[in-house]
PDB file of C-alpha atoms in Angstrom:
ATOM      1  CA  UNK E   1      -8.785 -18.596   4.988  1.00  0.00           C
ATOM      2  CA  UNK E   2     -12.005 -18.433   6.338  1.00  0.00           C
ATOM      3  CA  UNK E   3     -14.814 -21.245   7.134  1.00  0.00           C
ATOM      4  CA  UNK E   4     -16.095 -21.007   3.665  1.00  0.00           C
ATOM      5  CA  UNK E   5     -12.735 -20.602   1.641  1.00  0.00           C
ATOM      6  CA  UNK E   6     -13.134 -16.762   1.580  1.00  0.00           C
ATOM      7  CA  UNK E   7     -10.376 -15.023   3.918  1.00  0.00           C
ATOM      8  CA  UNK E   8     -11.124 -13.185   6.967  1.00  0.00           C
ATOM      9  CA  UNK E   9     -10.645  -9.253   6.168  1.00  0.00           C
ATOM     10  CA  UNK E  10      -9.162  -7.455   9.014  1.00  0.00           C
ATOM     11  CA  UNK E  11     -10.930  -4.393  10.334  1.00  0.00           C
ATOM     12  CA  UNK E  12      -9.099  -0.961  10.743  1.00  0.00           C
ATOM     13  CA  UNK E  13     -11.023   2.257  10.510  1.00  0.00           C
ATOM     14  CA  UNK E  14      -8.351   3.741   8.217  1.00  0.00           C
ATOM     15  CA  UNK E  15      -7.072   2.550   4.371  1.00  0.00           C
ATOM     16  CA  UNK E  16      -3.534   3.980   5.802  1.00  0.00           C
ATOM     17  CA  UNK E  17      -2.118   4.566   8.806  1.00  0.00           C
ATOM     18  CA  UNK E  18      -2.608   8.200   9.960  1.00  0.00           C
ATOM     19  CA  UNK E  19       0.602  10.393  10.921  1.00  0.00           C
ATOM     20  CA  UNK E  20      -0.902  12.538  13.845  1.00  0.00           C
ATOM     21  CA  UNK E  21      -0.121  11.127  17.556  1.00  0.00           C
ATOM     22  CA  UNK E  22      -3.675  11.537  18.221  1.00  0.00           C
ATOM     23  CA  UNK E  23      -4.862   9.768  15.373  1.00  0.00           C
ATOM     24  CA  UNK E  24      -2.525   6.994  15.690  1.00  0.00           C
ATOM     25  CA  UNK E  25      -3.780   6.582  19.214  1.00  0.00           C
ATOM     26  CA  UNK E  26      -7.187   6.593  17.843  1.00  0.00           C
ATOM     27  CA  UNK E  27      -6.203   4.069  14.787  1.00  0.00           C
ATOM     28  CA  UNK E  28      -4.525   1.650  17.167  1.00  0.00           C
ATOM     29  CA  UNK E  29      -7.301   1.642  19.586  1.00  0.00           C
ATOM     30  CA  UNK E  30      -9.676   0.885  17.440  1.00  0.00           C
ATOM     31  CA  UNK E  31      -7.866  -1.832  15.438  1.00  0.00           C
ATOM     32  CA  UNK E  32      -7.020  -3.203  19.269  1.00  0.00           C
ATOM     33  CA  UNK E  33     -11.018  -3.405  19.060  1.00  0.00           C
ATOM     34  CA  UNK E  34     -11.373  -4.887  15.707  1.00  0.00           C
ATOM     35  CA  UNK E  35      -8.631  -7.754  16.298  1.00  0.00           C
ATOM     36  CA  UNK E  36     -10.416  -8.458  19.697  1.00  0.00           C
ATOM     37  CA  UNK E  37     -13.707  -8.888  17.981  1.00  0.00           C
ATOM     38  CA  UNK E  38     -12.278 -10.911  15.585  1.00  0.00           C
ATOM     39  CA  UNK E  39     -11.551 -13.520  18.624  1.00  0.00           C
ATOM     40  CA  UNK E  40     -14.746 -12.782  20.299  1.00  0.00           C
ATOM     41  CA  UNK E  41     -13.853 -10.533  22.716  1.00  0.00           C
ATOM     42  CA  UNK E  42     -16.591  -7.880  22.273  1.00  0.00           C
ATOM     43  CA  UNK E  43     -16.617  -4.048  24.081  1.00  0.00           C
ATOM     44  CA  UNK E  44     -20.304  -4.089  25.094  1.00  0.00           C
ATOM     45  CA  UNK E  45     -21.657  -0.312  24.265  1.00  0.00           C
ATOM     46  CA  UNK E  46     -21.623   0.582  28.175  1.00  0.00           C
ATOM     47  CA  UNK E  47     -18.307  -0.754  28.587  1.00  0.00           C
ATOM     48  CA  UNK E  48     -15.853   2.043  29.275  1.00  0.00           C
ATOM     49  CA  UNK E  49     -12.239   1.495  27.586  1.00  0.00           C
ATOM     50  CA  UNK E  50     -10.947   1.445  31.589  1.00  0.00           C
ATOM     51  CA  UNK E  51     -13.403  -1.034  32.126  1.00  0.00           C
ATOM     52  CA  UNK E  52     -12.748  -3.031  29.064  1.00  0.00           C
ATOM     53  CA  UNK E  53      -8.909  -3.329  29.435  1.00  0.00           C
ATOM     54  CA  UNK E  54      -8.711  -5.887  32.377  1.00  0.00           C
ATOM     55  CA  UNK E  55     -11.196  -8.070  30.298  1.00  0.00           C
ATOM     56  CA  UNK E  56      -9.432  -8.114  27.432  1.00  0.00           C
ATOM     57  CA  UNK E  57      -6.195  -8.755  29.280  1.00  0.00           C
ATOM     58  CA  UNK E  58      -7.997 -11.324  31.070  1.00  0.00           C
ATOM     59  CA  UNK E  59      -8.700 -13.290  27.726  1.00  0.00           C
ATOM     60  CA  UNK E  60      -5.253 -12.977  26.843  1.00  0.00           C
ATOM     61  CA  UNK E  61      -2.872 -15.722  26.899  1.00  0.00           C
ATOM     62  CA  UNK E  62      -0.863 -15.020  30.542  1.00  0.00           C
ATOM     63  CA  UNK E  63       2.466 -16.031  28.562  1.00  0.00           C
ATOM     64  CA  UNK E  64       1.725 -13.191  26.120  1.00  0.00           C
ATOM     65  CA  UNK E  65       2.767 -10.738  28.908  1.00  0.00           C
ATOM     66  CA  UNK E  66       0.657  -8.095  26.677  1.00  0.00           C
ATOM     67  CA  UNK E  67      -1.459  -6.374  29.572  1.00  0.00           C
ATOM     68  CA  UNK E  68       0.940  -3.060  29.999  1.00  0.00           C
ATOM     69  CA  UNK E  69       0.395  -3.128  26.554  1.00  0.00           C
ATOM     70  CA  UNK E  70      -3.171  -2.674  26.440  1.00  0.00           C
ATOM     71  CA  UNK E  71      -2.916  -0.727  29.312  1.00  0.00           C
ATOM     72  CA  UNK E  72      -0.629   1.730  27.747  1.00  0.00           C
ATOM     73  CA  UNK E  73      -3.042   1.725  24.105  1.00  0.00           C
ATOM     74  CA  UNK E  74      -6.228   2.022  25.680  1.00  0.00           C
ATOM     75  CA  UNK E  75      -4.606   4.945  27.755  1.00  0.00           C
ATOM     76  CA  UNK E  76      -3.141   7.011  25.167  1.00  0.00           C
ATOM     77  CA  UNK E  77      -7.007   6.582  23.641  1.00  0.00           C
ATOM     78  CA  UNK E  78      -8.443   7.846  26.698  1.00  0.00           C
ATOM     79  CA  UNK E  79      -6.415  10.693  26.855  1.00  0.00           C
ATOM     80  CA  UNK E  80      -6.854  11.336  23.350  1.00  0.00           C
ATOM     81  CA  UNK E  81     -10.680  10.922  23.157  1.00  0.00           C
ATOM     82  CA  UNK E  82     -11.941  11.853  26.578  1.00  0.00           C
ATOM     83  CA  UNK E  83      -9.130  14.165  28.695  1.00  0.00           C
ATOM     84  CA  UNK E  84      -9.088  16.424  25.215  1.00  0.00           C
ATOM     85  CA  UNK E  85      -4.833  16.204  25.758  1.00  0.00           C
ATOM     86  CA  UNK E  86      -2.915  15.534  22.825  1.00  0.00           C
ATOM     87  CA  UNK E  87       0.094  12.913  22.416  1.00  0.00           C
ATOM     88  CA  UNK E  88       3.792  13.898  21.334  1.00  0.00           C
ATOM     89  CA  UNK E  89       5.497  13.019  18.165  1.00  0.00           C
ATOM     90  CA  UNK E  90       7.686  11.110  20.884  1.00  0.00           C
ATOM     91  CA  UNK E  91       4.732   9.111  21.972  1.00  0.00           C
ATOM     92  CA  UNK E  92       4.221   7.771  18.506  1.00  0.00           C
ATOM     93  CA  UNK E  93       6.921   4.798  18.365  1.00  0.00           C
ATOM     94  CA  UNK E  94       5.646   4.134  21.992  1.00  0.00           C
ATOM     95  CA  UNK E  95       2.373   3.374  19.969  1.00  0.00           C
ATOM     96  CA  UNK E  96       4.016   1.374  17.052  1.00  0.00           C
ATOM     97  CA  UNK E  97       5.683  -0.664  19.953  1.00  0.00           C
ATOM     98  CA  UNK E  98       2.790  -1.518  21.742  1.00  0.00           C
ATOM     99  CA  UNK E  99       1.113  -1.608  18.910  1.00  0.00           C
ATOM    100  CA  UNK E 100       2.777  -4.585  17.542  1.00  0.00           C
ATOM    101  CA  UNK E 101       2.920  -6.955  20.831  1.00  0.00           C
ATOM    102  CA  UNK E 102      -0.928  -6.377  21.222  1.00  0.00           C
ATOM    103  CA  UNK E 103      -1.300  -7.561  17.764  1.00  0.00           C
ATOM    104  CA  UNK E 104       0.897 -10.532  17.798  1.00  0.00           C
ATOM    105  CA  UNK E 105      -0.494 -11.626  20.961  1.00  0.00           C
ATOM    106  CA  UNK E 106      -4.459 -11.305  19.625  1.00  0.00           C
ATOM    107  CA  UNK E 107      -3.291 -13.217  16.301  1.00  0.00           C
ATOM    108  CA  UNK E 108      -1.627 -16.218  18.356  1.00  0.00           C
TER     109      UNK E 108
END
């Protein structure tokens, strides 16, 4: 629970998530963002997601080992959202994987 009784809600930009490689990348990213917030790590608005990465890992507990994880997130979102390339189907439990270690390691 939260400071006052009331639990925390998680952000995600999505109710569900989406079933597009491109929009998972997007979802992911994002959440990546909303469970770093959470822990007060904050993207600042001129922070690039290239430049933001390192930080983040930086905060990160070094026995986490979760840095080629962000790496490989925040990359499939760059691709997605700034080269204009679009992801696989095959890239999508790549995602999920990553996914999941950047999540457990920003909820420890």
């Amino acid at each position: 629970g939260g400071v006052d009784g009331k639990r925390r809600r998680r952000w995600f930009p999505w109710r569900r998530r989406p079933n597009s490689p491109d929009a998972l990348a997007r979802f992911y990213y994002h959440a990546m963002l909303g469970e770093a917030k959470s822990k007060g790590i904050v993207r600042q608005k001129a922070e690039t997601p290239l430049d933001f990465a390192p930080r983040l890992v930086q905060s990160l507990p070094a026995e986490a080992d979760a840095g080629d994880a962000v790496d490989e997130l925040t990359d499939a979102f760059v691709r997605v959202r700034y080269a204009k390339q679009h992801l696989d189907e095959s890239d999508m439990p790549v995602l999920e994987r990553v996914w999941k270690k950047v999540q457990r390691t920003l909820r420890l």
